[in-house]
Tab-separated table of C-alpha atoms in Angstrom:
chain	number	residue	atom	x	y	z
G	117	UNK	CA	190.676	51.449	100.827
G	118	UNK	CA	187.108	51.743	101.892
G	119	UNK	CA	187.309	53.155	105.666
G	120	UNK	CA	184.770	51.951	108.297
G	121	UNK	CA	182.948	56.166	108.894
G	122	UNK	CA	182.677	56.553	104.836
G	123	UNK	CA	180.334	52.932	104.796
G	124	UNK	CA	178.692	54.089	107.631
G	125	UNK	CA	177.128	57.116	105.473
G	126	UNK	CA	175.412	53.979	103.027
G	127	UNK	CA	172.259	52.792	102.353
G	128	UNK	CA	171.420	49.987	104.251
G	129	UNK	CA	169.403	47.710	103.272
G	130	UNK	CA	166.984	44.244	104.302
G	131	UNK	CA	167.154	41.059	103.295
G	132	UNK	CA	163.967	41.725	102.003
G	133	UNK	CA	165.326	44.912	100.217
G	134	UNK	CA	166.823	44.761	96.584
G	135	UNK	CA	170.344	45.902	94.815
G	136	UNK	CA	171.953	45.529	91.776
G	137	UNK	CA	174.303	43.754	91.155
G	138	UNK	CA	175.644	40.381	88.579
G	139	UNK	CA	179.447	39.125	88.711
G	140	UNK	CA	180.910	38.368	86.132
G	141	UNK	CA	183.717	36.535	86.855
G	142	UNK	CA	186.104	39.604	86.643
G	143	UNK	CA	188.200	38.026	89.074
G	144	UNK	CA	188.750	41.344	90.804
G	145	UNK	CA	187.886	41.102	94.449
G	146	UNK	CA	190.668	37.491	94.008
G	147	UNK	CA	193.329	40.247	94.117
G	148	UNK	CA	195.426	42.057	95.788
G	149	UNK	CA	193.960	40.765	99.059
G	150	UNK	CA	195.852	40.092	101.702
G	151	UNK	CA	192.569	40.187	104.361
G	152	UNK	CA	190.503	37.863	103.907
G	153	UNK	CA	190.061	36.593	107.307
G	154	UNK	CA	188.625	33.523	107.723
G	155	UNK	CA	186.350	32.392	111.036
G	156	UNK	CA	186.431	29.158	112.442
G	157	UNK	CA	183.736	28.207	110.034
G	158	UNK	CA	184.843	28.744	107.501
G	159	UNK	CA	187.997	26.703	107.764
G	160	UNK	CA	185.252	23.289	109.436
G	161	UNK	CA	182.932	24.177	105.182
G	162	UNK	CA	186.444	24.503	103.262
G	163	UNK	CA	188.080	21.435	105.188
G	164	UNK	CA	185.002	19.666	104.474
G	165	UNK	CA	185.111	20.771	100.918
G	166	UNK	CA	188.186	19.645	99.955
G	167	UNK	CA	188.084	16.556	101.782
G	168	UNK	CA	191.505	17.501	103.952
G	169	UNK	CA	192.124	17.910	107.582
G	170	UNK	CA	191.379	21.079	109.420
G	171	UNK	CA	195.614	22.210	109.590
G	172	UNK	CA	196.357	20.725	105.568
G	173	UNK	CA	193.591	23.355	105.294
G	174	UNK	CA	195.891	26.059	107.676
G	175	UNK	CA	199.229	25.001	107.186
G	176	UNK	CA	198.820	24.896	102.863
G	177	UNK	CA	196.717	28.405	102.343
G	178	UNK	CA	196.709	30.056	105.867
G	179	UNK	CA	198.859	32.001	107.429
G	180	UNK	CA	198.007	33.219	111.220
G	181	UNK	CA	198.789	36.013	113.582
G	182	UNK	CA	197.876	37.978	116.984
G	183	UNK	CA	195.132	39.981	116.541
G	184	UNK	CA	197.557	44.092	117.842
G	185	UNK	CA	194.080	44.815	119.865
G	186	UNK	CA	192.251	41.313	119.990
G	187	UNK	CA	195.027	39.252	121.787
G	188	UNK	CA	193.565	36.265	119.564
G	189	UNK	CA	195.322	34.525	117.196
G	190	UNK	CA	193.840	35.650	113.621
G	191	UNK	CA	193.522	33.459	110.288
G	192	UNK	CA	194.443	35.213	107.922
G	193	UNK	CA	194.019	33.350	103.702
G	194	UNK	CA	197.732	33.930	102.442
G	195	UNK	CA	197.845	35.513	98.798
G	196	UNK	CA	200.220	33.822	96.105
G	197	UNK	CA	202.960	36.485	95.067
G	198	UNK	CA	201.970	37.709	91.688
G	199	UNK	CA	198.918	40.533	92.481
G	200	UNK	CA	198.686	38.896	96.508
G	201	UNK	CA	196.355	36.353	93.959
G	202	UNK	CA	193.961	34.306	96.413
G	203	UNK	CA	195.362	30.149	96.587
G	204	UNK	CA	191.671	29.502	95.762
G	205	UNK	CA	191.540	30.940	92.123
G	206	UNK	CA	192.572	28.647	89.504
G	207	UNK	CA	191.955	29.229	85.289
G	208	UNK	CA	188.929	27.935	85.971
G	209	UNK	CA	187.545	29.898	88.609
G	210	UNK	CA	187.251	29.777	92.428
G	211	UNK	CA	187.844	26.066	93.841
G	212	UNK	CA	186.034	26.571	97.048
G	213	UNK	CA	183.087	28.612	95.146
G	214	UNK	CA	180.173	26.287	97.052
G	215	UNK	CA	182.210	27.124	100.287
G	216	UNK	CA	184.120	29.871	99.796
G	217	UNK	CA	184.419	32.261	103.302
G	218	UNK	CA	181.468	34.792	104.086
G	219	UNK	CA	183.637	38.046	103.713
G	220	UNK	CA	184.068	36.400	100.196
G	221	UNK	CA	180.433	35.082	99.990
G	222	UNK	CA	178.794	38.910	101.204
G	223	UNK	CA	180.773	40.867	98.352
G	224	UNK	CA	180.258	43.251	97.203
G	225	UNK	CA	178.185	44.079	99.953
G	226	UNK	CA	178.737	44.785	103.474
G	227	UNK	CA	177.532	43.555	106.977
G	228	UNK	CA	177.132	45.646	110.623
G	229	UNK	CA	175.581	43.898	113.285
G	230	UNK	CA	173.311	45.108	116.597
G	231	UNK	CA	174.817	43.051	119.171
G	232	UNK	CA	172.433	44.208	121.494
G	233	UNK	CA	169.284	43.216	118.769
G	234	UNK	CA	171.437	40.735	117.281
G	235	UNK	CA	169.932	42.513	114.481
G	236	UNK	CA	171.864	42.221	110.800
G	237	UNK	CA	172.186	45.330	108.555
G	238	UNK	CA	173.880	45.149	105.133
G	239	UNK	CA	174.688	47.700	102.370
G	240	UNK	CA	176.191	48.304	99.093
G	241	UNK	CA	179.554	48.591	98.908
G	242	UNK	CA	180.979	51.501	96.001
G	243	UNK	CA	182.678	48.104	93.991
G	244	UNK	CA	183.894	48.816	90.424
G	245	UNK	CA	183.311	45.538	88.935
G	246	UNK	CA	180.974	44.154	88.176
G	247	UNK	CA	177.169	44.822	85.950
G	248	UNK	CA	174.166	46.464	87.188
G	249	UNK	CA	171.800	45.029	85.111
G	250	UNK	CA	171.243	42.540	87.738
G	251	UNK	CA	168.301	43.068	90.321
G	252	UNK	CA	167.862	40.816	93.351
G	253	UNK	CA	166.557	41.255	96.839
G	254	UNK	CA	170.239	40.612	99.780
G	255	UNK	CA	168.091	36.977	100.735
G	256	UNK	CA	168.926	35.845	97.482
G	257	UNK	CA	171.921	37.046	96.955
G	258	UNK	CA	173.290	34.708	100.513
G	259	UNK	CA	170.996	32.158	100.087
G	260	UNK	CA	173.524	30.100	97.375
G	261	UNK	CA	175.272	30.791	100.080
G	262	UNK	CA	174.051	29.436	103.895
G	263	UNK	CA	175.046	32.788	104.389
G	264	UNK	CA	171.889	33.814	106.286
G	265	UNK	CA	172.178	30.415	107.788
G	266	UNK	CA	175.335	31.573	109.646
G	267	UNK	CA	174.229	34.237	111.237
G	268	UNK	CA	173.446	32.335	114.823
G	269	UNK	CA	177.069	31.315	114.652
G	270	UNK	CA	178.559	34.999	113.807
G	271	UNK	CA	176.588	36.133	117.081
G	272	UNK	CA	178.388	33.693	118.735
G	273	UNK	CA	181.211	34.409	117.454
G	274	UNK	CA	181.479	37.203	117.905
G	275	UNK	CA	180.495	37.247	121.440
G	276	UNK	CA	182.920	35.409	122.614
G	277	UNK	CA	185.897	37.204	121.016
G	278	UNK	CA	184.744	39.751	122.985
G	279	UNK	CA	185.212	37.709	126.009
G	280	UNK	CA	188.155	35.581	125.142
G	281	UNK	CA	190.591	39.189	124.275
G	282	UNK	CA	189.160	40.311	127.558
G	283	UNK	CA	191.213	37.434	129.555
G	284	UNK	CA	193.545	38.251	127.436
G	285	UNK	CA	194.601	41.761	127.817
G	286	UNK	CA	194.109	42.382	131.061
G	287	UNK	CA	196.737	39.034	131.258
G	288	UNK	CA	199.101	40.341	128.519
G	289	UNK	CA	198.271	44.393	131.295
G	290	UNK	CA	199.346	43.142	134.913
G	291	UNK	CA	202.638	39.978	133.568
G	292	UNK	CA	204.657	40.171	130.369
G	293	UNK	CA	205.094	36.496	129.688
G	294	UNK	CA	205.711	34.439	126.145
G	295	UNK	CA	202.553	34.353	124.302
G	296	UNK	CA	203.086	31.585	121.297
G	297	UNK	CA	202.519	28.567	124.112
G	298	UNK	CA	198.129	30.615	124.708
G	299	UNK	CA	198.057	30.957	121.413
G	300	UNK	CA	198.418	27.750	120.336
G	301	UNK	CA	196.037	26.610	122.581
G	302	UNK	CA	193.839	29.615	121.824
G	303	UNK	CA	194.507	28.679	117.489
G	304	UNK	CA	194.154	23.886	118.554
G	305	UNK	CA	190.676	24.957	120.775
G	306	UNK	CA	188.590	27.752	118.060
G	307	UNK	CA	189.758	26.407	114.862
G	308	UNK	CA	191.617	22.695	114.299
G	309	UNK	CA	190.094	20.930	116.522
G	310	UNK	CA	186.527	19.968	115.224
G	311	UNK	CA	185.519	16.654	113.838
G	312	UNK	CA	184.187	17.625	110.179
G	313	UNK	CA	181.912	14.593	111.239
G	314	UNK	CA	179.450	15.907	113.798
G	315	UNK	CA	178.355	19.165	114.038
G	316	UNK	CA	179.918	22.339	113.500
G	317	UNK	CA	178.246	24.355	116.218
G	318	UNK	CA	177.677	21.466	119.373
G	319	UNK	CA	181.561	21.514	119.187
G	320	UNK	CA	182.288	25.283	118.079
G	321	UNK	CA	180.665	26.148	121.294
G	322	UNK	CA	182.329	22.600	123.655
G	323	UNK	CA	185.933	23.759	122.151
G	324	UNK	CA	184.821	28.136	123.751
G	325	UNK	CA	183.672	26.552	126.332
G	326	UNK	CA	187.225	24.961	127.137
G	327	UNK	CA	189.304	27.907	126.292
G	328	UNK	CA	187.528	30.614	128.381
G	329	UNK	CA	188.003	28.135	131.003
G	330	UNK	CA	191.821	26.817	130.273
G	331	UNK	CA	192.919	31.117	129.550
G	332	UNK	CA	191.207	31.407	133.493
G	333	UNK	CA	193.360	29.128	134.765
G	334	UNK	CA	195.952	29.901	132.609
G	335	UNK	CA	195.115	33.849	134.583
G	336	UNK	CA	194.474	32.462	137.430
G	337	UNK	CA	197.936	30.417	138.166
G	338	UNK	CA	199.798	33.917	136.411
G	339	UNK	CA	198.315	36.058	139.308
G	340	UNK	CA	200.299	34.072	142.136
């Protein structure tokens, strides 16, 4: 495991800086993993690509839990029992390669964000796999998966997580009650309530607004 303090010591890369790495399709990054977290946009893209509903993707391939710090529902890929293998790995490779989750598309790059300036910086993780013969820029690496086009969502996602988490932590600290109904509401609003034939970002903004409104109402009622 690579710890945060170690990552901070790695050289930072801008979007037009180069790095040496070529994927050899060994599959190591798809095994021994139970930490592939999915954003609502990841789920939206996967469901659309596989022509399934988001609910079907969640039931078949994912599991969720309440974040220990954030208190919001967190969704991750549910690995197979054998070597904790990603459920989308097949003999032919990744079944969702063109729309694989952002964390997978970034690999072996890591990403840090300055939330004040809304600027992204990247770094090359010290991974044991891959070839070091291929040279490309960060921009070239990410263009195939439209990761650079998702920066607006990434910033908005973390912003809304922060707003929702603040309300939840205050609610749960002041009063003890069953979290399940609130988690169910947030799962629906944040992750599931999307029409796949419509623009994602507009729907996401609306869903976050509704979730925050509902949480505010619940918080007021619980304090009565």
